[in-house]
mmCIF file of C-alpha atoms in Angstrom:
data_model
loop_
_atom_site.group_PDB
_atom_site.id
_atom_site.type_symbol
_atom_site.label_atom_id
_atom_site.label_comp_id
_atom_site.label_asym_id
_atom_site.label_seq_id
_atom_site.Cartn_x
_atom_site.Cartn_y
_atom_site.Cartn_z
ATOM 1 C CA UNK A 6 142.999 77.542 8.740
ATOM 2 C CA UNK A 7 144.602 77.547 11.968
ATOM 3 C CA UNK A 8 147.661 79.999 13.382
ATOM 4 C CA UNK A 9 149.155 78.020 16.432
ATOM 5 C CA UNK A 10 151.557 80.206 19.023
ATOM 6 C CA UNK A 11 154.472 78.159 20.262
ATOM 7 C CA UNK A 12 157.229 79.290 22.693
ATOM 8 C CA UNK A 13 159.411 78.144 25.402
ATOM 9 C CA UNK A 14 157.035 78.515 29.058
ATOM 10 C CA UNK A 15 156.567 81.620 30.617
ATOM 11 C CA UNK A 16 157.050 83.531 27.574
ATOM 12 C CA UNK A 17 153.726 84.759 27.704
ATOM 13 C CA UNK A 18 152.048 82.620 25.049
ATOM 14 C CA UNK A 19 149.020 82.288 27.187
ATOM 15 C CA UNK A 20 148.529 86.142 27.976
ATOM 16 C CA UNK A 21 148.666 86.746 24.263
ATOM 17 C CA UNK A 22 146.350 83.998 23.363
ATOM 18 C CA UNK A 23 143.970 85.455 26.016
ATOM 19 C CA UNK A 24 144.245 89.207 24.126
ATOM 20 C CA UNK A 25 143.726 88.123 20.970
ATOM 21 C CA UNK A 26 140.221 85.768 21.767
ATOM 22 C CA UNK A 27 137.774 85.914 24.241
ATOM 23 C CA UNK A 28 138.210 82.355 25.408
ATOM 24 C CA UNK A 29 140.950 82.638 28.808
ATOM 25 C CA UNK A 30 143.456 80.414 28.952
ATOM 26 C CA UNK A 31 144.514 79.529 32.420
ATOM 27 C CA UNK A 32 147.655 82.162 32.465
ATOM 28 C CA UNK A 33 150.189 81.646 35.224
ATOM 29 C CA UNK A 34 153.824 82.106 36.070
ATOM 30 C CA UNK A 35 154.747 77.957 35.740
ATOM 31 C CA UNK A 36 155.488 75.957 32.583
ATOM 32 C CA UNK A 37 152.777 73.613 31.356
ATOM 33 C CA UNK A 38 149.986 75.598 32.482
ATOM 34 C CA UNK A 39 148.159 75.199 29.275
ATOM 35 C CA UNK A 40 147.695 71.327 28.628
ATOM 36 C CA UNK A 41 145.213 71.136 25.815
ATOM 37 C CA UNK A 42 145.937 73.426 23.002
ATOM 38 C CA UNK A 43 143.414 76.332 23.604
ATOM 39 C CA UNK A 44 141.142 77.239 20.111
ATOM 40 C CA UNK A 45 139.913 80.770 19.725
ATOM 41 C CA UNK A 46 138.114 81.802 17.080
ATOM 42 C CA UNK A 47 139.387 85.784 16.704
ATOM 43 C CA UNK A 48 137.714 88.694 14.976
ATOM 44 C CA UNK A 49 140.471 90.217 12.171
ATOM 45 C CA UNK A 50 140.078 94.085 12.533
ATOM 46 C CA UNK A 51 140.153 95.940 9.286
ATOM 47 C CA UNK A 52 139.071 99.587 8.452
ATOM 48 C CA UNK A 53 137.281 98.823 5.415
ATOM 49 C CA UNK A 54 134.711 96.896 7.061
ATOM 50 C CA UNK A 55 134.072 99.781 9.133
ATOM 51 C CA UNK A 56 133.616 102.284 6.005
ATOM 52 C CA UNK A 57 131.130 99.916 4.102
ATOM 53 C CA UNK A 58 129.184 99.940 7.345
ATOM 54 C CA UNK A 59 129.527 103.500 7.445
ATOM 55 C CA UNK A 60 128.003 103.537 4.360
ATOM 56 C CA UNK A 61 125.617 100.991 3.915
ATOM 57 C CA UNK A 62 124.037 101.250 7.962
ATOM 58 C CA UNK A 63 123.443 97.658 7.886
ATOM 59 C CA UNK A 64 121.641 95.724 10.382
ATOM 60 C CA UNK A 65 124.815 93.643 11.480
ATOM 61 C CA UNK A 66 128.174 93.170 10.421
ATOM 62 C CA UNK A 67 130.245 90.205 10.984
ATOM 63 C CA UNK A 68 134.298 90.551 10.487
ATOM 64 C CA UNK A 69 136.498 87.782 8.634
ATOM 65 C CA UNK A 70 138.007 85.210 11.588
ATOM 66 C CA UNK A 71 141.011 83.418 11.909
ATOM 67 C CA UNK A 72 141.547 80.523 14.228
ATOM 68 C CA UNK A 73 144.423 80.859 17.100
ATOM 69 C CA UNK A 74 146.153 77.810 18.963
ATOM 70 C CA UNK A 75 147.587 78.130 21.667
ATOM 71 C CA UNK A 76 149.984 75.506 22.645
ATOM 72 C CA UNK A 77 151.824 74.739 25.185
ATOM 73 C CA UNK A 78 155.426 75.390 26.326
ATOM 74 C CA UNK A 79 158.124 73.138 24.523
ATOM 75 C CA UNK A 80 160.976 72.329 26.245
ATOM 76 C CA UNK A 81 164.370 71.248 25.293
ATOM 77 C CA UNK A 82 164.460 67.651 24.648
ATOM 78 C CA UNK A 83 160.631 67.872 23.567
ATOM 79 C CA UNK A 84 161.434 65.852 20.494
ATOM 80 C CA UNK A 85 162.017 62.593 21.990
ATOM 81 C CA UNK A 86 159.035 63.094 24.205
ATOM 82 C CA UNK A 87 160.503 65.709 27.129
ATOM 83 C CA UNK A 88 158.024 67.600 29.390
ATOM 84 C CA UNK A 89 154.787 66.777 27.422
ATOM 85 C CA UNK A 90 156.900 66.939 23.991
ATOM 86 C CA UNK A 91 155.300 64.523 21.707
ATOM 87 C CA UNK A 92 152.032 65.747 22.089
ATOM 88 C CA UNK A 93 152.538 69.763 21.875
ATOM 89 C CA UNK A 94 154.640 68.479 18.214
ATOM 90 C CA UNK A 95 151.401 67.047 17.114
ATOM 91 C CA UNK A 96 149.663 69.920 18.019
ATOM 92 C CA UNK A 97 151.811 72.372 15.780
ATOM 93 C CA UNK A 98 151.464 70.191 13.083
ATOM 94 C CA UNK A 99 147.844 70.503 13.012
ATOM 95 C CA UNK A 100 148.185 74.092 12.373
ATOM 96 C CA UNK A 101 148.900 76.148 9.311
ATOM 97 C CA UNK A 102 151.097 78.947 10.518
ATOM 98 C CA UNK A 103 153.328 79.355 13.943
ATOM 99 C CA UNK A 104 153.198 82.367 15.237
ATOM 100 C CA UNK A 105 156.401 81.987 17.925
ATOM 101 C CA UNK A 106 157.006 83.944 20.799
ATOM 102 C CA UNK A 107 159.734 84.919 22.272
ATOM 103 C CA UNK A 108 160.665 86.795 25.785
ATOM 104 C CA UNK A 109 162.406 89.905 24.691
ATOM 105 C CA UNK A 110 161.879 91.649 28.259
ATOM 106 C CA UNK A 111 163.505 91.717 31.858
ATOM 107 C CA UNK A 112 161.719 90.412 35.208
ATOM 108 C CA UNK A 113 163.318 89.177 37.890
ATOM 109 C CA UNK A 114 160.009 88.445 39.344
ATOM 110 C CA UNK A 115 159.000 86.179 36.060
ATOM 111 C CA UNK A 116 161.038 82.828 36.108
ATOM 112 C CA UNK A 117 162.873 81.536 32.984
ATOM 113 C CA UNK A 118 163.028 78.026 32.073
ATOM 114 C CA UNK A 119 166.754 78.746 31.356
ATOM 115 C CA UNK A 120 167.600 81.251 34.103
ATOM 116 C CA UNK A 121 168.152 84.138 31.666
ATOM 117 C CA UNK A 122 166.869 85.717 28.788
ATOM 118 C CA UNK A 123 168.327 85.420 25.405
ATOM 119 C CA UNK A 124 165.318 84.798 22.837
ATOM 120 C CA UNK A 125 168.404 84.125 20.390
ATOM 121 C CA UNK A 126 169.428 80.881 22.670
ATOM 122 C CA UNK A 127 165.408 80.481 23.196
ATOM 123 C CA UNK A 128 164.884 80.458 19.423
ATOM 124 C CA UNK A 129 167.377 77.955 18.409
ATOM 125 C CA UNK A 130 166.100 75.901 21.655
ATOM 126 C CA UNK A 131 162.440 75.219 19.666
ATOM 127 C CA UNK A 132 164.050 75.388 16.476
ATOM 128 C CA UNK A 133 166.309 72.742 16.884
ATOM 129 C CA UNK A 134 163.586 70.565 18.762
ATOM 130 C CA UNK A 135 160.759 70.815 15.074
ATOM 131 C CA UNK A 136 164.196 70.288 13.443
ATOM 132 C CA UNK A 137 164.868 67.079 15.300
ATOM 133 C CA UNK A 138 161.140 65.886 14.608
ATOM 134 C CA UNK A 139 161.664 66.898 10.713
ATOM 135 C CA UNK A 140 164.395 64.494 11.113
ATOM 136 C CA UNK A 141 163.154 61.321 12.073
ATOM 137 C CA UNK A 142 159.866 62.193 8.907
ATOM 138 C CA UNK A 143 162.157 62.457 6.396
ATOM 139 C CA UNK A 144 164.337 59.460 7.938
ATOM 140 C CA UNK A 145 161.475 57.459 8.121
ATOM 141 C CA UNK A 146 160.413 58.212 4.149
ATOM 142 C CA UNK A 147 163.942 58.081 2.716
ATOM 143 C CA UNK A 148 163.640 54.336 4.461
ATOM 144 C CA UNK A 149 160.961 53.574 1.628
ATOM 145 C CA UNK A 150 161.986 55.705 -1.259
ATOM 146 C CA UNK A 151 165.659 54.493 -1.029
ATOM 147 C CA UNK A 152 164.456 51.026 -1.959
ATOM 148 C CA UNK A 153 162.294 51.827 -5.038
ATOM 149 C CA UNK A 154 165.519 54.157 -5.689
ATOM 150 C CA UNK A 155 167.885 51.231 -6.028
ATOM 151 C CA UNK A 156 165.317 49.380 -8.623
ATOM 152 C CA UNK A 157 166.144 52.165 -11.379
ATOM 153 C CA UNK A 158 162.817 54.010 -10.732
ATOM 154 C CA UNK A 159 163.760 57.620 -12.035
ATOM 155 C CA UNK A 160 160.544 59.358 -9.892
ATOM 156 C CA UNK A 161 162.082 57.622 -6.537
ATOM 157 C CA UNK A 162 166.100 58.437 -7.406
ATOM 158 C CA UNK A 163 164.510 62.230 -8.442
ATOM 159 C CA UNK A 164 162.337 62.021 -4.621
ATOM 160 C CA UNK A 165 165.394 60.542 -2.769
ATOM 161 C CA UNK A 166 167.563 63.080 -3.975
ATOM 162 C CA UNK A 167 165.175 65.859 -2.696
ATOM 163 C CA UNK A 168 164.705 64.277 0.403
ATOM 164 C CA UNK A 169 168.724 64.348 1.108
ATOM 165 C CA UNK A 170 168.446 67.906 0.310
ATOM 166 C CA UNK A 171 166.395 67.831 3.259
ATOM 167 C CA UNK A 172 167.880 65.815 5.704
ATOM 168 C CA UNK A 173 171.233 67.668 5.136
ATOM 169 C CA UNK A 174 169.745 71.228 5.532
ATOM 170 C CA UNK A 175 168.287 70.056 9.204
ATOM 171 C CA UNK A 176 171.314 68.444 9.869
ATOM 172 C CA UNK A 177 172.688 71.748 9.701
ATOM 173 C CA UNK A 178 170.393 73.268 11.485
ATOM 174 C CA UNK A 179 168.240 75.020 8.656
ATOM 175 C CA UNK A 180 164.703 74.497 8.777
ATOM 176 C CA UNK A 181 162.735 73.031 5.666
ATOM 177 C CA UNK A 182 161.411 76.401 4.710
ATOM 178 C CA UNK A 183 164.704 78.191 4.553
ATOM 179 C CA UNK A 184 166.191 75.219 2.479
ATOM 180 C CA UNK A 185 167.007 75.843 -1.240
ATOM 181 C CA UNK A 186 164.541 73.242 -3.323
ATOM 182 C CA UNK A 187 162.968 73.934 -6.645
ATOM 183 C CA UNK A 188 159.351 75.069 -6.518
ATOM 184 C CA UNK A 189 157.983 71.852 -8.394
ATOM 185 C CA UNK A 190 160.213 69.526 -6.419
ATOM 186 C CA UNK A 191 158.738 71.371 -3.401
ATOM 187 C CA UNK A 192 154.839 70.891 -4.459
ATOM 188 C CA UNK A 193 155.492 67.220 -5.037
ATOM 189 C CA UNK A 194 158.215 65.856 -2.445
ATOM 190 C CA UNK A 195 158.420 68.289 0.732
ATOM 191 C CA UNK A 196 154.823 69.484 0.902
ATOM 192 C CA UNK A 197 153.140 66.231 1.230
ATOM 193 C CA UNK A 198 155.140 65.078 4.184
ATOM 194 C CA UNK A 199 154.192 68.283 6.095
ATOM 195 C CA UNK A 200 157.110 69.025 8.131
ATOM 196 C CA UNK A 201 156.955 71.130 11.319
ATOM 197 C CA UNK A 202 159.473 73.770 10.358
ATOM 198 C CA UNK A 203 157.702 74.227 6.768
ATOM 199 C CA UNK A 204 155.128 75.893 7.767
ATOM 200 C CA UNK A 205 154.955 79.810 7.456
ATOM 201 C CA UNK A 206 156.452 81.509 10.742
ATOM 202 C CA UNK A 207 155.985 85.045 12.178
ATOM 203 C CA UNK A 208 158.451 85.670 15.236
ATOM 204 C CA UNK A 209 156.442 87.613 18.097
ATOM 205 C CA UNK A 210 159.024 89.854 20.388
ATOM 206 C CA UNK A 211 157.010 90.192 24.025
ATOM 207 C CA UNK A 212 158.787 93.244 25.143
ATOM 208 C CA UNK A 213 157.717 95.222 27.744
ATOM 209 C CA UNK A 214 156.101 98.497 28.262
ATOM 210 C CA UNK A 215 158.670 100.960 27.718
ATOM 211 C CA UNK A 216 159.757 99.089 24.429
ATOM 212 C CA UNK A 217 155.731 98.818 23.149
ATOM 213 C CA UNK A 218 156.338 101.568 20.645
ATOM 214 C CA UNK A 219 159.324 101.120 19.197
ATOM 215 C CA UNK A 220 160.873 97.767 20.329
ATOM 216 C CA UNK A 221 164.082 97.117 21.709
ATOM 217 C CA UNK A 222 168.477 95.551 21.458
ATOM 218 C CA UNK A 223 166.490 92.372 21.541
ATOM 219 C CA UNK A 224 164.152 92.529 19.089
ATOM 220 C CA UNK A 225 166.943 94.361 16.974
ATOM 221 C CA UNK A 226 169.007 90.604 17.677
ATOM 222 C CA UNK A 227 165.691 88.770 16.672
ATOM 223 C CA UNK A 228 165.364 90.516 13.355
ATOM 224 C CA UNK A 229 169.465 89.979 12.682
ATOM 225 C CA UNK A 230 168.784 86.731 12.899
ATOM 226 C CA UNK A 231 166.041 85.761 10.516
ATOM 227 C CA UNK A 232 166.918 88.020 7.703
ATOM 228 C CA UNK A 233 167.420 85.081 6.077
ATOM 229 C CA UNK A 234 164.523 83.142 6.810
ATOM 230 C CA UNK A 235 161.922 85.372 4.788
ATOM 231 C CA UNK A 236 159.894 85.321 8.077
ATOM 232 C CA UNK A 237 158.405 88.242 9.632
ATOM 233 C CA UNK A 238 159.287 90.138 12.918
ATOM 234 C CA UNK A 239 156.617 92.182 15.227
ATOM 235 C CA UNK A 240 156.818 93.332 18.947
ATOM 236 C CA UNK A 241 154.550 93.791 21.374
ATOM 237 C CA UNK A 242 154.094 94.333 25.037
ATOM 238 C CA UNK A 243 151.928 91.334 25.551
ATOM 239 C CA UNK A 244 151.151 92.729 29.276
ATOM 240 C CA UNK A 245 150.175 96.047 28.804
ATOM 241 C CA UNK A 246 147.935 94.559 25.593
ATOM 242 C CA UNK A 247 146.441 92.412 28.140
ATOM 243 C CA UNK A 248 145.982 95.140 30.665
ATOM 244 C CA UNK A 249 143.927 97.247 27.501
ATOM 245 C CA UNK A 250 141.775 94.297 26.427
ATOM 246 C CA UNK A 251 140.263 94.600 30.751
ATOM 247 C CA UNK A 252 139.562 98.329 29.815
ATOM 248 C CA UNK A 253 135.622 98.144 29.919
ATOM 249 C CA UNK A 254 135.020 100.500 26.892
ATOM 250 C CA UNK A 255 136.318 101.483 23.219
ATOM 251 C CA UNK A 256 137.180 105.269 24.623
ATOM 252 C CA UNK A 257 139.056 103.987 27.826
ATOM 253 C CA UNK A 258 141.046 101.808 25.436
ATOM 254 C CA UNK A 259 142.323 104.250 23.224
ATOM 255 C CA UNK A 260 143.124 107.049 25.802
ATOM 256 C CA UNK A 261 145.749 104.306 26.984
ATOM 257 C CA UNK A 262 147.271 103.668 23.400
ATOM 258 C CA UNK A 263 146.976 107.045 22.709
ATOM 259 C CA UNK A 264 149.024 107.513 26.382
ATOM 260 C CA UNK A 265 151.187 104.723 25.256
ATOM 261 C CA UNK A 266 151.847 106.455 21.509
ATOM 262 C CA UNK A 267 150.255 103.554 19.638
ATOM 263 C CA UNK A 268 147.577 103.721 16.925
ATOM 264 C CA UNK A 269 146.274 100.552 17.077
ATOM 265 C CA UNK A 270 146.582 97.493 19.971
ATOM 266 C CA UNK A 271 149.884 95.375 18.498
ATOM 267 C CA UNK A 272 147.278 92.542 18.663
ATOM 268 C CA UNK A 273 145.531 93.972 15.975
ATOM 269 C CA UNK A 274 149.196 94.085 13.850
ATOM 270 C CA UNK A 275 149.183 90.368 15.012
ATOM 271 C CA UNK A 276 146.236 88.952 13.499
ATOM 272 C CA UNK A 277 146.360 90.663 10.015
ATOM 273 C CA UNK A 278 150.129 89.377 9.876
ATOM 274 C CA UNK A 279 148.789 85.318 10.791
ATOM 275 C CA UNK A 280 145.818 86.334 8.153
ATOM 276 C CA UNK A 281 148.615 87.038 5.828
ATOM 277 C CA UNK A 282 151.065 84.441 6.803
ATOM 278 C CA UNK A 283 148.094 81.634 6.081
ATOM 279 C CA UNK A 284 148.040 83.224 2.551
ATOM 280 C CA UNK A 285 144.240 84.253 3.222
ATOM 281 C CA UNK A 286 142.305 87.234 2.163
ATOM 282 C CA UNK A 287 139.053 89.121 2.264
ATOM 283 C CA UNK A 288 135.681 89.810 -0.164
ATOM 284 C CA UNK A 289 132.886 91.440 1.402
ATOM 285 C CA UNK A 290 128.930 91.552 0.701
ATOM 286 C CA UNK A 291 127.191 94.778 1.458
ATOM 287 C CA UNK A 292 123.389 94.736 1.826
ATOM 288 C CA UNK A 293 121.218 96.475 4.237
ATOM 289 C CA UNK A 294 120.861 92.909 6.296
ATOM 290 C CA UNK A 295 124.788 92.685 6.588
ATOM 291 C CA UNK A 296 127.780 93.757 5.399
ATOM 292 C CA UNK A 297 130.438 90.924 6.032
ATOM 293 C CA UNK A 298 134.042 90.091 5.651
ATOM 294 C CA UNK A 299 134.013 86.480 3.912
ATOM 295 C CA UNK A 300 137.597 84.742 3.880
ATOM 296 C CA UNK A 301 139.225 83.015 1.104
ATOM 297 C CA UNK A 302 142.528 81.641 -0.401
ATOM 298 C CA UNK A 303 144.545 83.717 -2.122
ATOM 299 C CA UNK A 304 144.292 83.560 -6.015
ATOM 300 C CA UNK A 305 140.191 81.844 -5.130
ATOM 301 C CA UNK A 306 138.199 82.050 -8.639
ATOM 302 C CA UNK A 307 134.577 83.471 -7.968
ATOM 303 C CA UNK A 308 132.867 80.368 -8.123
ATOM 304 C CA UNK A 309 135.522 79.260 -5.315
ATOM 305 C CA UNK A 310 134.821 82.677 -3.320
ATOM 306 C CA UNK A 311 131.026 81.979 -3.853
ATOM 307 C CA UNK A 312 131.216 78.666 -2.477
ATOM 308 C CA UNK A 313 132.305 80.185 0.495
ATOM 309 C CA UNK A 314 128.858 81.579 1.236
ATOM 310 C CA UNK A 315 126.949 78.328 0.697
ATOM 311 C CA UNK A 316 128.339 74.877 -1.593
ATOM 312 C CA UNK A 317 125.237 75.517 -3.302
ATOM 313 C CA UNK A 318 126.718 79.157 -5.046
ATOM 314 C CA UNK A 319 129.536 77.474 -6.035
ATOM 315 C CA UNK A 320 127.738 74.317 -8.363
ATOM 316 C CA UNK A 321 125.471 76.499 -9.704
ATOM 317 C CA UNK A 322 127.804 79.491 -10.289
ATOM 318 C CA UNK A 323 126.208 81.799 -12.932
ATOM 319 C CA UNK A 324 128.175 84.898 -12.992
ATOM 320 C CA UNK A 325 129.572 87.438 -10.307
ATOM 321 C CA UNK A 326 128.674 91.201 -10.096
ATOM 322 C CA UNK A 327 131.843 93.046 -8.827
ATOM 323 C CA UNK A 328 132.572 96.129 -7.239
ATOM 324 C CA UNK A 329 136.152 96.959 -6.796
ATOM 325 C CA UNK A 330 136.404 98.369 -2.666
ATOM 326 C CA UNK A 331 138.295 102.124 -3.695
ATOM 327 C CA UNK A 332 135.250 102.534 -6.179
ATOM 328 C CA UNK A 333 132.221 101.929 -3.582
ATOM 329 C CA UNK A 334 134.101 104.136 -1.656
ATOM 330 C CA UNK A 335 134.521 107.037 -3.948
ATOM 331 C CA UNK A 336 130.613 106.866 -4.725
ATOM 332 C CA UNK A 337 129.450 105.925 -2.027
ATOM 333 C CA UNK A 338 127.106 103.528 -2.597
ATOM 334 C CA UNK A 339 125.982 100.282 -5.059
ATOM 335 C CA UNK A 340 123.622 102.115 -7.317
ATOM 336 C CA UNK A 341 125.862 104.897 -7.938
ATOM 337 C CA UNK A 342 128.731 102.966 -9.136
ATOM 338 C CA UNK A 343 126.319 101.079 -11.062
ATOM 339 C CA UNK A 344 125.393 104.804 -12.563
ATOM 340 C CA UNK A 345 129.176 105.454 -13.581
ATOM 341 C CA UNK A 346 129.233 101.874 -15.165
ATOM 342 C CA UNK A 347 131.994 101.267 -12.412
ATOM 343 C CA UNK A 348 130.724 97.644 -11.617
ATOM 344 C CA UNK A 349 131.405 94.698 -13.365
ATOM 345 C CA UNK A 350 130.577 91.125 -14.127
ATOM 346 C CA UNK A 351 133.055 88.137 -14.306
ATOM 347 C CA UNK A 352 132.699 84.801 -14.857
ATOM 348 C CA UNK A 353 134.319 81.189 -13.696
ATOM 349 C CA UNK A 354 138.104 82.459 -14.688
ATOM 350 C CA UNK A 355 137.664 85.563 -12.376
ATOM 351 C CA UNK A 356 140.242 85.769 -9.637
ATOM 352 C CA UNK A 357 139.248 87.357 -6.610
ATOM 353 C CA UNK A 358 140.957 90.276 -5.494
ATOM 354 C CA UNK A 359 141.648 91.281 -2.133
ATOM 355 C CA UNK A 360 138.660 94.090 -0.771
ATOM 356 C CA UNK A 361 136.411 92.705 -3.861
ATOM 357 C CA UNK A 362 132.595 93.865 -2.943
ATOM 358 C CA UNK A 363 130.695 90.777 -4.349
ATOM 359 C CA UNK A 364 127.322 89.625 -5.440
ATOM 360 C CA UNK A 365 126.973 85.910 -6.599
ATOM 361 C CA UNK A 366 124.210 85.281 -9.663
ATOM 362 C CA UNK A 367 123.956 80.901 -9.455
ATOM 363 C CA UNK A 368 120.787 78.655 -10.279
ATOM 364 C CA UNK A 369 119.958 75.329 -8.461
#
């Protein structure tokens, strides 16, 4: 499951991508800078891991990952191939998720591709370019459904009508997620077609230092002007997160948050929100070889979460032993929840819930 970050150039796409994995993008103050969409494979920071090490004193523990694209600048007119358009489209449709950023801060010395900064103008600028792409896929289908339509076939009239639904919503500028279509009609018509401005989108405010804590008028605008979208809205000083991630150690790093009155890096805030915008979650195993973070779908079955680990748990799935996280806490170990008859054991039906401690019984 891949999150890709799109955004007009310069908005500092690149700087975040190189915070949030240790691959480095080339990062510089011209559009198209980064070509190829840049893959990072990054860590997803959550306490709990950190308690069942705490408790268990494992000899290594390895964190749930999410992957991050980074994807070059789009430009206006990207849709019928501007600046490198056609290829940076089928690079966000590859992905899962679009994380999009947008310059929420003043620099003179930091060019924009539109000589000022509005991220409200920027917004609608990409928007409208997916949009136009949307377009000419659900063009290109009603093409083919409209003739079956015309031959009395109920399924095609029922698809066509769906797919006007469509068409008219991005004709009006609303993208395909925001558009009001029946959940079954949804599943079967929109989903398979995969449009661009489906997929799940979290709007990323770069603001700048002073704003880091508690944003700014132009992240306020941003959040106006989604309300309706059912997307969510985080800021971040992509700068100063890139000027903590040079800090050699853990201390250094959080005597400048702590300077900066943050808790946590906002990159942090940023990869639990694309975990949760790709509608993923996390079991862990605890034994004293590891404790990991293993990541699955939400609403996974055991057998599903099993096969995970290895295909082999999941074909020859006996039963799962499960702990729920708040109760290996509280005793503070496997064998003494085990003692307090605290752990239990599901079979196939079982549906995973998020922070489940597992252990997988299967036979071969």
């Amino acid at each position: 499951m891949k999150a890709g970050i799109v955004g007009l150039p310069n908005v500092g796409k690149s700087t975040l991508f190189n915070c949030l994995s240790n691959a480095k993008a080339q990062s510089a103050n011209f559009p198209f800078c980064t070509i190829e969409p840049n893959i990072g494979v990054v860590n997803v920071p959550d306490a709990r891991l950190e308690k069942l090490e705490e408790l268990v004193d494992p000899e290594r523990v390895l964190p749930a990952t999410v992957e991050i694209v980074d994807i070059a600048g789009l430009v206006k007119g990207a849709s019928k191939g501007e600046g490198l358009g056609n290829q940076f489209l089928g690079n966000i449709r590859e992905t899962d998720a679009i994380l999009h950023v947008l310059r929420c801060f003043d620099n003179d010395n930091i060019v924009h591709v539109d000589g000022s900064v509005d991220p409200i103008r920027d917004k609608e600028t990409i928007d409208m370019e997916l949009q136009l792409k949307d377009l000419e896929t659900v063009d290109k289908k009603l093409e083919k459904v409209k003739r079956a339509s015309r031959t009395g076939n109920k399924d095609a009239q029922k698809e066509e009508a769906v797919l006007l639904a469509v068409k008219t919503g991005l004709e009006s500028g609303t993208s395909v997620r925001a558009i009001k279509i029946d959940d079954e009609s949804r599943l079967e018509f929109v989903k398979p077609l995969q449009f661009i401005t489906d997929k799940p989108v979290m709007y990323v405010c770069n603001v700048d230092e002073d704003a880091a804590v508690s944003g700014n008028a132009y992240v306020e605008k941003v959040k106006e002007m989604v309300a309706s979208e059912n997307a969510e809205v985080i800021f971040l000083a992509v700068g100063t997160e890139a000027d903590i991630t040079e800090l050699e150690t853990y201390e250094e790093r959080q005597m400048f948050l702590e300077d900066l009155g943050l808790e946590e890096p906002g990159s942090a805030k940023l990869i639990r929100g694309a975990y949760k915008l790709l509608d993923l979650e996390t079991y862990f195993t605890a034994g004293v070889k590891e404790v990991r973070a293993w990541t699955i779908p939400i609403g996974a079955t055991a057998p599903q979460a099993a096969g995970v680990i290895h295909t082999d748990f999941e074909k020859g799935f006996i039963r799962a032993e499960v702990i729920a996280y708040d109760d290996y806490v509280a005793f503070g170990s496997e064998s003494k929840v085990k003692e307090a008859g605290k752990m239990r054991v599901e079979g196939k039906e079982y549906i995973v819930k998020d922070g489940d401690v597992m252990h997988f019984r299967f036979n071969v």
